N, CA, C, O and CB atoms as a CASP TS submission, in Angstrom:
PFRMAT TS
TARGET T0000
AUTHOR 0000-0000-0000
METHOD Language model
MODEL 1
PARENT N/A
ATOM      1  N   UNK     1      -5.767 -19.468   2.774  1.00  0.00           N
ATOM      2  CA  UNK     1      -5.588 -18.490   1.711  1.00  0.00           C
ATOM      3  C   UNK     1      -4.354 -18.890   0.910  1.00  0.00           C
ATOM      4  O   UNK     1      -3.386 -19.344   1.520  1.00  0.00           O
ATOM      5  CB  UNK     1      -5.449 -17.037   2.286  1.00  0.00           C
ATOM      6  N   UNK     2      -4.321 -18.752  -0.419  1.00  0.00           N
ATOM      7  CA  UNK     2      -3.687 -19.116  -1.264  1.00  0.00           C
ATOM      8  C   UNK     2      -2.820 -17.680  -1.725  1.00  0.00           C
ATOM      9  O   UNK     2      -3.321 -16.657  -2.192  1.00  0.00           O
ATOM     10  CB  UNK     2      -4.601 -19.841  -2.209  1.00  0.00           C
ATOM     11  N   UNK     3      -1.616 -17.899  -1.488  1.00  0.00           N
ATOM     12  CA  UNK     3      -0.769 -16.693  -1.787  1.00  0.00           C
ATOM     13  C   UNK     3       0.211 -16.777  -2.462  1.00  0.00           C
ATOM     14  O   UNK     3       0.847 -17.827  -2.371  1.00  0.00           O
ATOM     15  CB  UNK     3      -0.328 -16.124  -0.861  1.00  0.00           C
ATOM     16  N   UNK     4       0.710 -15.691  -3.405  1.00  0.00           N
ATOM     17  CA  UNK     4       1.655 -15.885  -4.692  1.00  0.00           C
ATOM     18  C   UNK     4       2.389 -14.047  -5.063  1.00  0.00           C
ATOM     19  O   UNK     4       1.785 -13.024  -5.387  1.00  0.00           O
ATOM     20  CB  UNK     4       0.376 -16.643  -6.318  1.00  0.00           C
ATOM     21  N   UNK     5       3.390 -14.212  -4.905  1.00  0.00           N
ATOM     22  CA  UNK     5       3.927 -13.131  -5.687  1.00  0.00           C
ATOM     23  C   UNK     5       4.693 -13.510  -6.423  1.00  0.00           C
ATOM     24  O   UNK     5       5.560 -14.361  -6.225  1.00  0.00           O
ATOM     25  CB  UNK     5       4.455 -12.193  -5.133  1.00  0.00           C
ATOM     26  N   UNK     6       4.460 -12.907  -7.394  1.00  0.00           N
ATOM     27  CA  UNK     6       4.845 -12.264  -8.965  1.00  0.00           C
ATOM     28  C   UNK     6       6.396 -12.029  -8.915  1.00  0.00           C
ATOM     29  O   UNK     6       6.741 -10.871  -9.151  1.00  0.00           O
ATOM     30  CB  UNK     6       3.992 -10.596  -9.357  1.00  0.00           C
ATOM     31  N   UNK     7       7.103 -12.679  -8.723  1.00  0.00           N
ATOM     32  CA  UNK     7       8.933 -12.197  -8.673  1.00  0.00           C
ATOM     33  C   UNK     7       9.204 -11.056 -10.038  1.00  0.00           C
ATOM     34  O   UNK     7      10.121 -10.297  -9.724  1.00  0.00           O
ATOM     35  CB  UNK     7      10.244 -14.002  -9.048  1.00  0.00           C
ATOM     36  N   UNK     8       8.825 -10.843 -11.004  1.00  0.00           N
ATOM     37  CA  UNK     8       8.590 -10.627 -12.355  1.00  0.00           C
ATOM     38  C   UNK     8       8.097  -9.241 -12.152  1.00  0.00           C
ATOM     39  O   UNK     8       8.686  -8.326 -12.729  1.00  0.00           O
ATOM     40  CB  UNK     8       7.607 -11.669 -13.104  1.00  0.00           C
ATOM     41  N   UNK     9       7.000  -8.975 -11.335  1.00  0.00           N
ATOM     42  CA  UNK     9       6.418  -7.417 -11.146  1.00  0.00           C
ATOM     43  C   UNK     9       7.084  -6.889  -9.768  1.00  0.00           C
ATOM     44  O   UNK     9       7.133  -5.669  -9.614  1.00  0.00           O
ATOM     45  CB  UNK     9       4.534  -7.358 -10.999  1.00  0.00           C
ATOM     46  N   UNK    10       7.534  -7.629  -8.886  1.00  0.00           N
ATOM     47  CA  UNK    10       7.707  -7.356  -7.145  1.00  0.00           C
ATOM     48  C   UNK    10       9.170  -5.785  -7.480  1.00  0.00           C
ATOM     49  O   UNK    10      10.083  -5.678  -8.299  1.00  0.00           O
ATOM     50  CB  UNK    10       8.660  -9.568  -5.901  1.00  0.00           C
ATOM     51  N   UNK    11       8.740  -5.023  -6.526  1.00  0.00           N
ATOM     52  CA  UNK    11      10.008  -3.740  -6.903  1.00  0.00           C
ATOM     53  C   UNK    11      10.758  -4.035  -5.808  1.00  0.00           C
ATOM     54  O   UNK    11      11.925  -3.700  -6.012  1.00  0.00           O
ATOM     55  CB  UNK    11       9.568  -1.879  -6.930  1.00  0.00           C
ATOM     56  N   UNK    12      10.590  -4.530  -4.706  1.00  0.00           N
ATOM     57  CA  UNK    12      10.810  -4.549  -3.289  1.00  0.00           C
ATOM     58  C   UNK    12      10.564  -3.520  -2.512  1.00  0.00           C
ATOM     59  O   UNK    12      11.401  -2.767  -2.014  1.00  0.00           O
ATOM     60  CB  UNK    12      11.925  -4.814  -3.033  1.00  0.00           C
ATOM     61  N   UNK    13       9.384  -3.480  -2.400  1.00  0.00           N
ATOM     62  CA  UNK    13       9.225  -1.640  -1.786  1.00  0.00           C
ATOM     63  C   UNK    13       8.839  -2.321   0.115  1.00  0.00           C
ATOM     64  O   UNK    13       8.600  -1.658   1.124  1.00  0.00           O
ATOM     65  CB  UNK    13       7.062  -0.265  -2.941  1.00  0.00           C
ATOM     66  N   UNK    14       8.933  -3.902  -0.069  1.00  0.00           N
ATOM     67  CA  UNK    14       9.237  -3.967   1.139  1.00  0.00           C
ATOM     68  C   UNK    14       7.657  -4.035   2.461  1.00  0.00           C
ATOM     69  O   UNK    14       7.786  -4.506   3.592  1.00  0.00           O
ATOM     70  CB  UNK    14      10.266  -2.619   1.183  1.00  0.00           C
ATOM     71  N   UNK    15       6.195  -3.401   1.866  1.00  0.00           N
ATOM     72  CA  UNK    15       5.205  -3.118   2.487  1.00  0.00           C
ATOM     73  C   UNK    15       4.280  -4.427   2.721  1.00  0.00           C
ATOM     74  O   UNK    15       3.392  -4.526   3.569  1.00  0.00           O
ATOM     75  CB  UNK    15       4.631  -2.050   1.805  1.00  0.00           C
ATOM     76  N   UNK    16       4.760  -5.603   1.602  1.00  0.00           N
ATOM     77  CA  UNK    16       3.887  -6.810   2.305  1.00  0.00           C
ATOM     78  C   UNK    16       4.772  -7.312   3.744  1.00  0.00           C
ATOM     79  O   UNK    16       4.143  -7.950   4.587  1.00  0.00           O
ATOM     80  CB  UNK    16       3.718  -8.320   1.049  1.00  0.00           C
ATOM     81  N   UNK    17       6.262  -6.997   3.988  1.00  0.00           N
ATOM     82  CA  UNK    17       6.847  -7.196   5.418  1.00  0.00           C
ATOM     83  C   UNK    17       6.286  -6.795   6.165  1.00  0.00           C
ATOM     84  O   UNK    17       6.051  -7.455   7.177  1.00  0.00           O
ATOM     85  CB  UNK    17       7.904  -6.803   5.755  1.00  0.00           C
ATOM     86  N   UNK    18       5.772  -5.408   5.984  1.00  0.00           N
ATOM     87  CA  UNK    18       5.087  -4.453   6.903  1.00  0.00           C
ATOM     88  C   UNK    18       4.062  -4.916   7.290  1.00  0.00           C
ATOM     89  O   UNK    18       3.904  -5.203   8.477  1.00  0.00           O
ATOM     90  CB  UNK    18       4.789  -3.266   6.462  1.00  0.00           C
ATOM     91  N   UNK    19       3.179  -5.083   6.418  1.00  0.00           N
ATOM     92  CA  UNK    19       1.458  -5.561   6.896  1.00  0.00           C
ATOM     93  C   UNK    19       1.641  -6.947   7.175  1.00  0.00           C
ATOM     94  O   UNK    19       1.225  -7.090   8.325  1.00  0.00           O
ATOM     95  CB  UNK    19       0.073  -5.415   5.575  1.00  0.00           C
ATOM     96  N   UNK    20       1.983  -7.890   6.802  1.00  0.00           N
ATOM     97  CA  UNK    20       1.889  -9.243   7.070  1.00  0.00           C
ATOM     98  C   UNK    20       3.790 -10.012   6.968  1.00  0.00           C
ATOM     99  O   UNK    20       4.390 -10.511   6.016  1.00  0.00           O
ATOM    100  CB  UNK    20       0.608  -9.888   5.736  1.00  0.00           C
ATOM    101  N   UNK    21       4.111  -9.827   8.082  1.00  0.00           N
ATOM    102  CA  UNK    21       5.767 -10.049   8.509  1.00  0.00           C
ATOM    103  C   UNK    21       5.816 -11.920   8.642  1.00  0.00           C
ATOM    104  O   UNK    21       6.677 -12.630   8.122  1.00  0.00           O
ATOM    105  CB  UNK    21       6.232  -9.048  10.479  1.00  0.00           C
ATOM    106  N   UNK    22       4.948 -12.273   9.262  1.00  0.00           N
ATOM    107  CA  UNK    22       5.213 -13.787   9.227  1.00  0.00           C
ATOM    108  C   UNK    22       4.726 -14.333   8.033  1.00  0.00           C
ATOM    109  O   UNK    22       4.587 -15.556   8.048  1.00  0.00           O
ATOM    110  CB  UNK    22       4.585 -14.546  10.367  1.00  0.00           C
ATOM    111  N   UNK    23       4.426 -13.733   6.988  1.00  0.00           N
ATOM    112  CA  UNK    23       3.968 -14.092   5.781  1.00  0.00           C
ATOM    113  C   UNK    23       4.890 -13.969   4.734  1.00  0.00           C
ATOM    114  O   UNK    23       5.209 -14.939   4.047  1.00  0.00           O
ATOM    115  CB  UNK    23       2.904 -13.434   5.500  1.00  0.00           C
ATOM    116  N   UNK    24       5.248 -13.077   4.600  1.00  0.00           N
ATOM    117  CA  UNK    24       6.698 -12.405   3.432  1.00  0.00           C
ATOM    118  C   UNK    24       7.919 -12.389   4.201  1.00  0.00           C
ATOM    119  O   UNK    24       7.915 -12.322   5.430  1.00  0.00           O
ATOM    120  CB  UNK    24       6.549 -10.550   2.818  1.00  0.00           C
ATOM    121  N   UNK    25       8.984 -12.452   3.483  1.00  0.00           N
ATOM    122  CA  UNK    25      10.049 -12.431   3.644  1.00  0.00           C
ATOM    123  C   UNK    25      10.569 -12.014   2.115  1.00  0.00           C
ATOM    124  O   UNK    25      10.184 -12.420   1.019  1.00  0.00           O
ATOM    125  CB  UNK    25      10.430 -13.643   4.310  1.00  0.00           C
ATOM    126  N   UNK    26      11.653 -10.991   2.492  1.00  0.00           N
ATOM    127  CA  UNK    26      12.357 -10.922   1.325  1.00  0.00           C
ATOM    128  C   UNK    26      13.905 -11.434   0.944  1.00  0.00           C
ATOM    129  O   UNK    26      14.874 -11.230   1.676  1.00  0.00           O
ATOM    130  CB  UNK    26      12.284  -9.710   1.141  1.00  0.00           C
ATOM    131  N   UNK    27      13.943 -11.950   0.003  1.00  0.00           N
ATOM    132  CA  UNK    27      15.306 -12.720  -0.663  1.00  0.00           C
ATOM    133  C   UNK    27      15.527 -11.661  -2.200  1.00  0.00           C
ATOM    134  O   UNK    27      14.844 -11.274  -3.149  1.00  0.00           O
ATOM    135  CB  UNK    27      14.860 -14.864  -1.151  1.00  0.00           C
ATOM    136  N   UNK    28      16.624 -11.562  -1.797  1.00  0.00           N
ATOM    137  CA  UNK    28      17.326 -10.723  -2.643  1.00  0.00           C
ATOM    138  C   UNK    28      16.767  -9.656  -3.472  1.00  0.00           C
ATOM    139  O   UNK    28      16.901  -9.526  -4.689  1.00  0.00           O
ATOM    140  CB  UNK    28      17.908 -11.437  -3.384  1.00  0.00           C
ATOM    141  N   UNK    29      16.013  -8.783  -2.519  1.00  0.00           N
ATOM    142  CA  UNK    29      15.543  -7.821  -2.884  1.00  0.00           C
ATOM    143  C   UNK    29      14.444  -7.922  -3.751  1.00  0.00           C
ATOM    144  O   UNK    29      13.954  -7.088  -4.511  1.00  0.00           O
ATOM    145  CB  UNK    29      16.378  -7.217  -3.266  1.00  0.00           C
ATOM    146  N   UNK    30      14.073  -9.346  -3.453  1.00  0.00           N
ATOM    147  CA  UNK    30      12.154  -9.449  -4.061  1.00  0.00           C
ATOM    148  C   UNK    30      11.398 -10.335  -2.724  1.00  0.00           C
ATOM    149  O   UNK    30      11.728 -11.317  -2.060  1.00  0.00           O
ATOM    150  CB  UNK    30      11.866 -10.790  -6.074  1.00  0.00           C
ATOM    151  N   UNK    31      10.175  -9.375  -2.742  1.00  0.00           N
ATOM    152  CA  UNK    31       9.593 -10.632  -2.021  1.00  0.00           C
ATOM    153  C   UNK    31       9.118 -11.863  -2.145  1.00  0.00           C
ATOM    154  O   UNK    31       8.748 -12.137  -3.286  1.00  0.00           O
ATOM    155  CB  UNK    31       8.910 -10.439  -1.616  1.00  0.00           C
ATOM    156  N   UNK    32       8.975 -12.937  -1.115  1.00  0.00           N
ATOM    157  CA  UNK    32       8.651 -14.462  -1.233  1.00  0.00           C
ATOM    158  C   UNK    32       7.915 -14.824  -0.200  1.00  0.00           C
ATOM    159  O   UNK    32       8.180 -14.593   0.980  1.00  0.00           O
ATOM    160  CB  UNK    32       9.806 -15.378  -1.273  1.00  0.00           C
ATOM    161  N   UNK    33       6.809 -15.502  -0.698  1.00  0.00           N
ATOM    162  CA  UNK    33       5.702 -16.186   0.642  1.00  0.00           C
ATOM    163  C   UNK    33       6.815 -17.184   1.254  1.00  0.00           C
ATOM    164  O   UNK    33       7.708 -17.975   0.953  1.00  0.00           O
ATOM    165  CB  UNK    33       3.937 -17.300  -0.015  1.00  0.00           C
ATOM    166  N   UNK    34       6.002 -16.474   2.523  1.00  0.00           N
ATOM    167  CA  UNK    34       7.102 -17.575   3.531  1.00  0.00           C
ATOM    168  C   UNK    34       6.311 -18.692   4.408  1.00  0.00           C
ATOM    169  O   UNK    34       6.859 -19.776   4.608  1.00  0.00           O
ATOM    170  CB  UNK    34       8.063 -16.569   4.853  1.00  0.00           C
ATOM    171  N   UNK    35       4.907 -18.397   4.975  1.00  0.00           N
ATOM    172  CA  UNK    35       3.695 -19.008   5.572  1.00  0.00           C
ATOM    173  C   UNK    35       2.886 -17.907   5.631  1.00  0.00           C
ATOM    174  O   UNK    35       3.129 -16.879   6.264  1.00  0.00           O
ATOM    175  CB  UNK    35       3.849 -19.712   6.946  1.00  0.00           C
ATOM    176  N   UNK    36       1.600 -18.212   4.739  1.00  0.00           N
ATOM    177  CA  UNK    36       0.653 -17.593   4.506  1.00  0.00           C
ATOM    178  C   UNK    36      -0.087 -17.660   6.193  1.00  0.00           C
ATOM    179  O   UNK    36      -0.793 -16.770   6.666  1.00  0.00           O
ATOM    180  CB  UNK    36      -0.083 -18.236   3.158  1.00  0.00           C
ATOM    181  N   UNK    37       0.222 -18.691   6.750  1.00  0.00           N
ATOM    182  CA  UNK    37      -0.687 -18.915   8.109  1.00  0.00           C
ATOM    183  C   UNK    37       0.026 -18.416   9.271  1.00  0.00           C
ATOM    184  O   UNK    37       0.105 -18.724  10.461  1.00  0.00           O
ATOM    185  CB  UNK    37      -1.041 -20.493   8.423  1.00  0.00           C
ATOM    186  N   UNK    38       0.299 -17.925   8.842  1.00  0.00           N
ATOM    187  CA  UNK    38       1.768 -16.637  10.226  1.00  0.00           C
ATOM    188  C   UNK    38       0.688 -15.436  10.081  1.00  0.00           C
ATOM    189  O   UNK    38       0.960 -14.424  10.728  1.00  0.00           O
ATOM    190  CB  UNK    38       4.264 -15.809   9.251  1.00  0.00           C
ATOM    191  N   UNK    39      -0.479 -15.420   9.328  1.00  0.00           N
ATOM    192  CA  UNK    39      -0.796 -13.723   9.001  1.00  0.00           C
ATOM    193  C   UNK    39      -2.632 -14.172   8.953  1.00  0.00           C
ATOM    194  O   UNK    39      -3.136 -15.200   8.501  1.00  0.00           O
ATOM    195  CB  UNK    39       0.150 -12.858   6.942  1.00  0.00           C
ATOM    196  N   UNK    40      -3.236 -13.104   9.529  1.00  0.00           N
ATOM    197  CA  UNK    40      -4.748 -12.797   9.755  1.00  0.00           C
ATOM    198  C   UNK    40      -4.915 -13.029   8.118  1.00  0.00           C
ATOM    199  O   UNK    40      -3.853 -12.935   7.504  1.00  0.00           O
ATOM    200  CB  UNK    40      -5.254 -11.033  10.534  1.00  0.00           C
ATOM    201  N   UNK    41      -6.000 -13.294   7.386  1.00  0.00           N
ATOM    202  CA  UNK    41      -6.695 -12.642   6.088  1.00  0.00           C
ATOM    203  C   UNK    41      -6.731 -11.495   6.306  1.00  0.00           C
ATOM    204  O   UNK    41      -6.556 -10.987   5.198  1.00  0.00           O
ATOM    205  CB  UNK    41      -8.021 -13.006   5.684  1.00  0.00           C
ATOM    206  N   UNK    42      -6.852 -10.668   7.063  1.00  0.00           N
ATOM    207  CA  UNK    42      -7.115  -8.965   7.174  1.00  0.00           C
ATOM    208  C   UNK    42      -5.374  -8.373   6.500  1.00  0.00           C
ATOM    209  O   UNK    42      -5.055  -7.545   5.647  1.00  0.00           O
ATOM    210  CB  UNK    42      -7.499  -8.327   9.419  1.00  0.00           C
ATOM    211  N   UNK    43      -4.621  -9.262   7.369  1.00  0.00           N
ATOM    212  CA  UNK    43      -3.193  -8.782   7.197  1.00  0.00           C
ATOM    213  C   UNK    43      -2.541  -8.874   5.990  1.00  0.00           C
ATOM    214  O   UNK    43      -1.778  -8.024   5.532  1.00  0.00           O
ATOM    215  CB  UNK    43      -2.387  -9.400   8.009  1.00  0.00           C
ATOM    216  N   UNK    44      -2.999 -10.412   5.240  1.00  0.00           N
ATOM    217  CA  UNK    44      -2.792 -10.554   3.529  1.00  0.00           C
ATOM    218  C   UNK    44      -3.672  -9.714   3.044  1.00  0.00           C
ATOM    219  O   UNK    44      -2.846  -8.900   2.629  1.00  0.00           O
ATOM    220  CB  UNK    44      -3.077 -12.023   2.792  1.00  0.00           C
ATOM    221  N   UNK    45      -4.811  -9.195   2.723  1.00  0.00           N
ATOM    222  CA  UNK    45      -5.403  -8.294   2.171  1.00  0.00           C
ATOM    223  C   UNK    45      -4.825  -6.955   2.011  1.00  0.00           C
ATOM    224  O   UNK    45      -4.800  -6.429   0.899  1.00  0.00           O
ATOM    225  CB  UNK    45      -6.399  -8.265   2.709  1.00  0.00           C
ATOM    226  N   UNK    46      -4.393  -6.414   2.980  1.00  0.00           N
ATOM    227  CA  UNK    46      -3.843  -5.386   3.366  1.00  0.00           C
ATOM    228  C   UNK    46      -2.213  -5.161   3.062  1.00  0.00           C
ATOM    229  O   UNK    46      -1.634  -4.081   3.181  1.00  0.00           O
ATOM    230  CB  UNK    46      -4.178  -5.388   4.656  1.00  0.00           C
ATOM    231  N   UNK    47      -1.679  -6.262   2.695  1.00  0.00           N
ATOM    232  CA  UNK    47      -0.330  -6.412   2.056  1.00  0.00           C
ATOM    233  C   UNK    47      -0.505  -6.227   0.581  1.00  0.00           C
ATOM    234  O   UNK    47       0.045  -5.509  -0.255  1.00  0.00           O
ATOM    235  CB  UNK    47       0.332  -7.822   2.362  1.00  0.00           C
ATOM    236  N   UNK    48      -1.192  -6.870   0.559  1.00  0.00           N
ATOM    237  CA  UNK    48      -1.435  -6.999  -0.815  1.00  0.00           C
ATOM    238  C   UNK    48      -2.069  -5.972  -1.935  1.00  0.00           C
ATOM    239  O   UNK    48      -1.624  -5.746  -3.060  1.00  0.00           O
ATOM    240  CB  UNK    48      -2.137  -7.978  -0.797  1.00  0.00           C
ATOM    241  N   UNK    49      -3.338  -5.366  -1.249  1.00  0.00           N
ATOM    242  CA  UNK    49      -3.816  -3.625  -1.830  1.00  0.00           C
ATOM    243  C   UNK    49      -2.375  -2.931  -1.581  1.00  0.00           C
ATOM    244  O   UNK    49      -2.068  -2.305  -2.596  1.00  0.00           O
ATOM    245  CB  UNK    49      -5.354  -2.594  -0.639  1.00  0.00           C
ATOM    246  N   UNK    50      -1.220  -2.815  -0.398  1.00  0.00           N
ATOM    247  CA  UNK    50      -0.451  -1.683  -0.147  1.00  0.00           C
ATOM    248  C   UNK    50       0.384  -1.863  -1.232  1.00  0.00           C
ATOM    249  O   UNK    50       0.774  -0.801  -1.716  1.00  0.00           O
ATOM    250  CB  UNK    50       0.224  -1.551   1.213  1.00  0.00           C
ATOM    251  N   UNK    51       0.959  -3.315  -2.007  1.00  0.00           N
ATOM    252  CA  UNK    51       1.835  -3.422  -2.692  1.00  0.00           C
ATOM    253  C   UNK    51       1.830  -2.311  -3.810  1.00  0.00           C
ATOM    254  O   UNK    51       0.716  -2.055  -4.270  1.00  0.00           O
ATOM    255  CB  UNK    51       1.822  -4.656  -3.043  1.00  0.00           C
ATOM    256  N   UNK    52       2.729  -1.725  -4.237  1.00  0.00           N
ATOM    257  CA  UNK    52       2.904  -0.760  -5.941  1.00  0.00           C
ATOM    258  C   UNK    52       2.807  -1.224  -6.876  1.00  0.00           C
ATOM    259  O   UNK    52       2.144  -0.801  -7.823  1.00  0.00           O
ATOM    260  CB  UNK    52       4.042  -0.153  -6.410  1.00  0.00           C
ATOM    261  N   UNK    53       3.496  -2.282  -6.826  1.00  0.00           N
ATOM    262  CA  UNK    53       3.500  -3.467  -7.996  1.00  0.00           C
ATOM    263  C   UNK    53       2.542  -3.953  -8.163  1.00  0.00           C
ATOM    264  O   UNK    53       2.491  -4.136  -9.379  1.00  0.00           O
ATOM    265  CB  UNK    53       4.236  -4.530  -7.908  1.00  0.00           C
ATOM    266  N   UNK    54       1.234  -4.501  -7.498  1.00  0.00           N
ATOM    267  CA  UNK    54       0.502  -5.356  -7.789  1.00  0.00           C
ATOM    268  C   UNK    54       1.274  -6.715  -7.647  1.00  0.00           C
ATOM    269  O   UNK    54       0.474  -7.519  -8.126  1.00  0.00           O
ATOM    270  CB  UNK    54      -0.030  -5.037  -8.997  1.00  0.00           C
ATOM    271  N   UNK    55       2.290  -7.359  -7.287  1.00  0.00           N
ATOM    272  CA  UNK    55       2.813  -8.065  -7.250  1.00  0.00           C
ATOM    273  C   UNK    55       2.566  -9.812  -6.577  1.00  0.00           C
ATOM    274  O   UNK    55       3.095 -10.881  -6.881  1.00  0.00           O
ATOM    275  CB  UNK    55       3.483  -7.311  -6.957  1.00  0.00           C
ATOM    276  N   UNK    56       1.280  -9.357  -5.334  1.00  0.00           N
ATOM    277  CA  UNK    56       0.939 -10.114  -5.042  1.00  0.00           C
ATOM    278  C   UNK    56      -0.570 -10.243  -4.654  1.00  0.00           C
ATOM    279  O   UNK    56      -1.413  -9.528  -4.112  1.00  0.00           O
ATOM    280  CB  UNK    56       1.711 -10.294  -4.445  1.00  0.00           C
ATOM    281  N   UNK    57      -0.502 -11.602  -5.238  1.00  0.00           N
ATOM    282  CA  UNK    57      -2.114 -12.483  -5.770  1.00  0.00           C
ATOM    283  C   UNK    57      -2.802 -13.058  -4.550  1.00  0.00           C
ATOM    284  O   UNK    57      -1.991 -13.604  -3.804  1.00  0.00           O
ATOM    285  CB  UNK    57      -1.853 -14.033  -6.919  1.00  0.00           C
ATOM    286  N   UNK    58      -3.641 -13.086  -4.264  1.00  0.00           N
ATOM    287  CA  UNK    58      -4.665 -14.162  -2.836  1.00  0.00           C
ATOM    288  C   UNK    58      -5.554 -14.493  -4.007  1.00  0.00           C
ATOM    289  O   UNK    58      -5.781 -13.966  -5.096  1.00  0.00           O
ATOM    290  CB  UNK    58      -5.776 -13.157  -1.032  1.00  0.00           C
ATOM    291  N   UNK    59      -6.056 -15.793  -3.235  1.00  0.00           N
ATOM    292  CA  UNK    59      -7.159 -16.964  -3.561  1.00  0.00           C
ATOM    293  C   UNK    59      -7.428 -18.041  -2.597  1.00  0.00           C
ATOM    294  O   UNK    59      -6.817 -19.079  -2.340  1.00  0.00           O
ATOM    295  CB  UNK    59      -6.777 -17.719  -4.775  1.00  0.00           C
ATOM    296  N   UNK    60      -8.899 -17.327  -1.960  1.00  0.00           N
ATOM    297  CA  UNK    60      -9.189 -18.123  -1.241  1.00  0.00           C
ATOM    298  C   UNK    60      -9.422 -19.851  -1.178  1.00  0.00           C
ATOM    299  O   UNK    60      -9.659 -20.341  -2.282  1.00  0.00           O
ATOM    300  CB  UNK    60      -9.921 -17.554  -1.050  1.00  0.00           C
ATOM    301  N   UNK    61      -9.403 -20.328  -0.606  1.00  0.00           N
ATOM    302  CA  UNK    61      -8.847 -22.079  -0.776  1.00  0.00           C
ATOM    303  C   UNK    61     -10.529 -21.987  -0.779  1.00  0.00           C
ATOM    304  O   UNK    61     -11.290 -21.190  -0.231  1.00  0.00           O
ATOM    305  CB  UNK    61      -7.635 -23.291   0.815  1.00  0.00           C
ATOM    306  N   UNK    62     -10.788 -23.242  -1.703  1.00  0.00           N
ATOM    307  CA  UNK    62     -11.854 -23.670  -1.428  1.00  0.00           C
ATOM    308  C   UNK    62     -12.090 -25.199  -1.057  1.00  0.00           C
ATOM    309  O   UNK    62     -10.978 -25.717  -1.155  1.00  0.00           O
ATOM    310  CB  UNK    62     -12.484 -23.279  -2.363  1.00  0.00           C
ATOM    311  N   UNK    63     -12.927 -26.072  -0.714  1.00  0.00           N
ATOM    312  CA  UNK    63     -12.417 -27.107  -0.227  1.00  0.00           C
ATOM    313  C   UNK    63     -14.064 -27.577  -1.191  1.00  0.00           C
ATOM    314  O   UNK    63     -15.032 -26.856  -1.433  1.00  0.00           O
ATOM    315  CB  UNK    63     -11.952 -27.260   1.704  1.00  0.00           C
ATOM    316  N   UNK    64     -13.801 -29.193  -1.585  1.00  0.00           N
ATOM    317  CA  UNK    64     -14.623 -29.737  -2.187  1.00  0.00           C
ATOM    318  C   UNK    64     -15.121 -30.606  -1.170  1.00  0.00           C
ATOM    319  O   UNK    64     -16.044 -31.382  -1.420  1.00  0.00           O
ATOM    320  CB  UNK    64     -14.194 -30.237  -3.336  1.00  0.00           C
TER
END
């Protein structure tokens, strides 16, 4: 899974730590992908709907 937040929209409300912790990390009060593969797809999904901001993007990898 391909993961991206938005530094630009992120408020730090802190809830992609919550749902997916080996995935996010926050630096200076925005969040930042840290290893997308620390976290289930269930757990990025679920970070990602909880966010306020909309802040962060998934895209599943596709392989040719």
């Amino acid at each position: 899974m391909d993961v991206h937040v938005d530094d630009q929209l992120c408020i730090g409300a802190e809830y992609c730590v919550r749902y997916a912790p080996g995935a996010f990390e926050m630096d200076g009060g925005v969040a930042t992908v840290r290893d997308p593969a620390d976290a289930t797809d269930e757990q990025l999904h679920r970070a990602a709907n909880a966010c306020p901001a909309g802040a962060i993007f998934l895209d599943a990898e596709t392989s040719s």
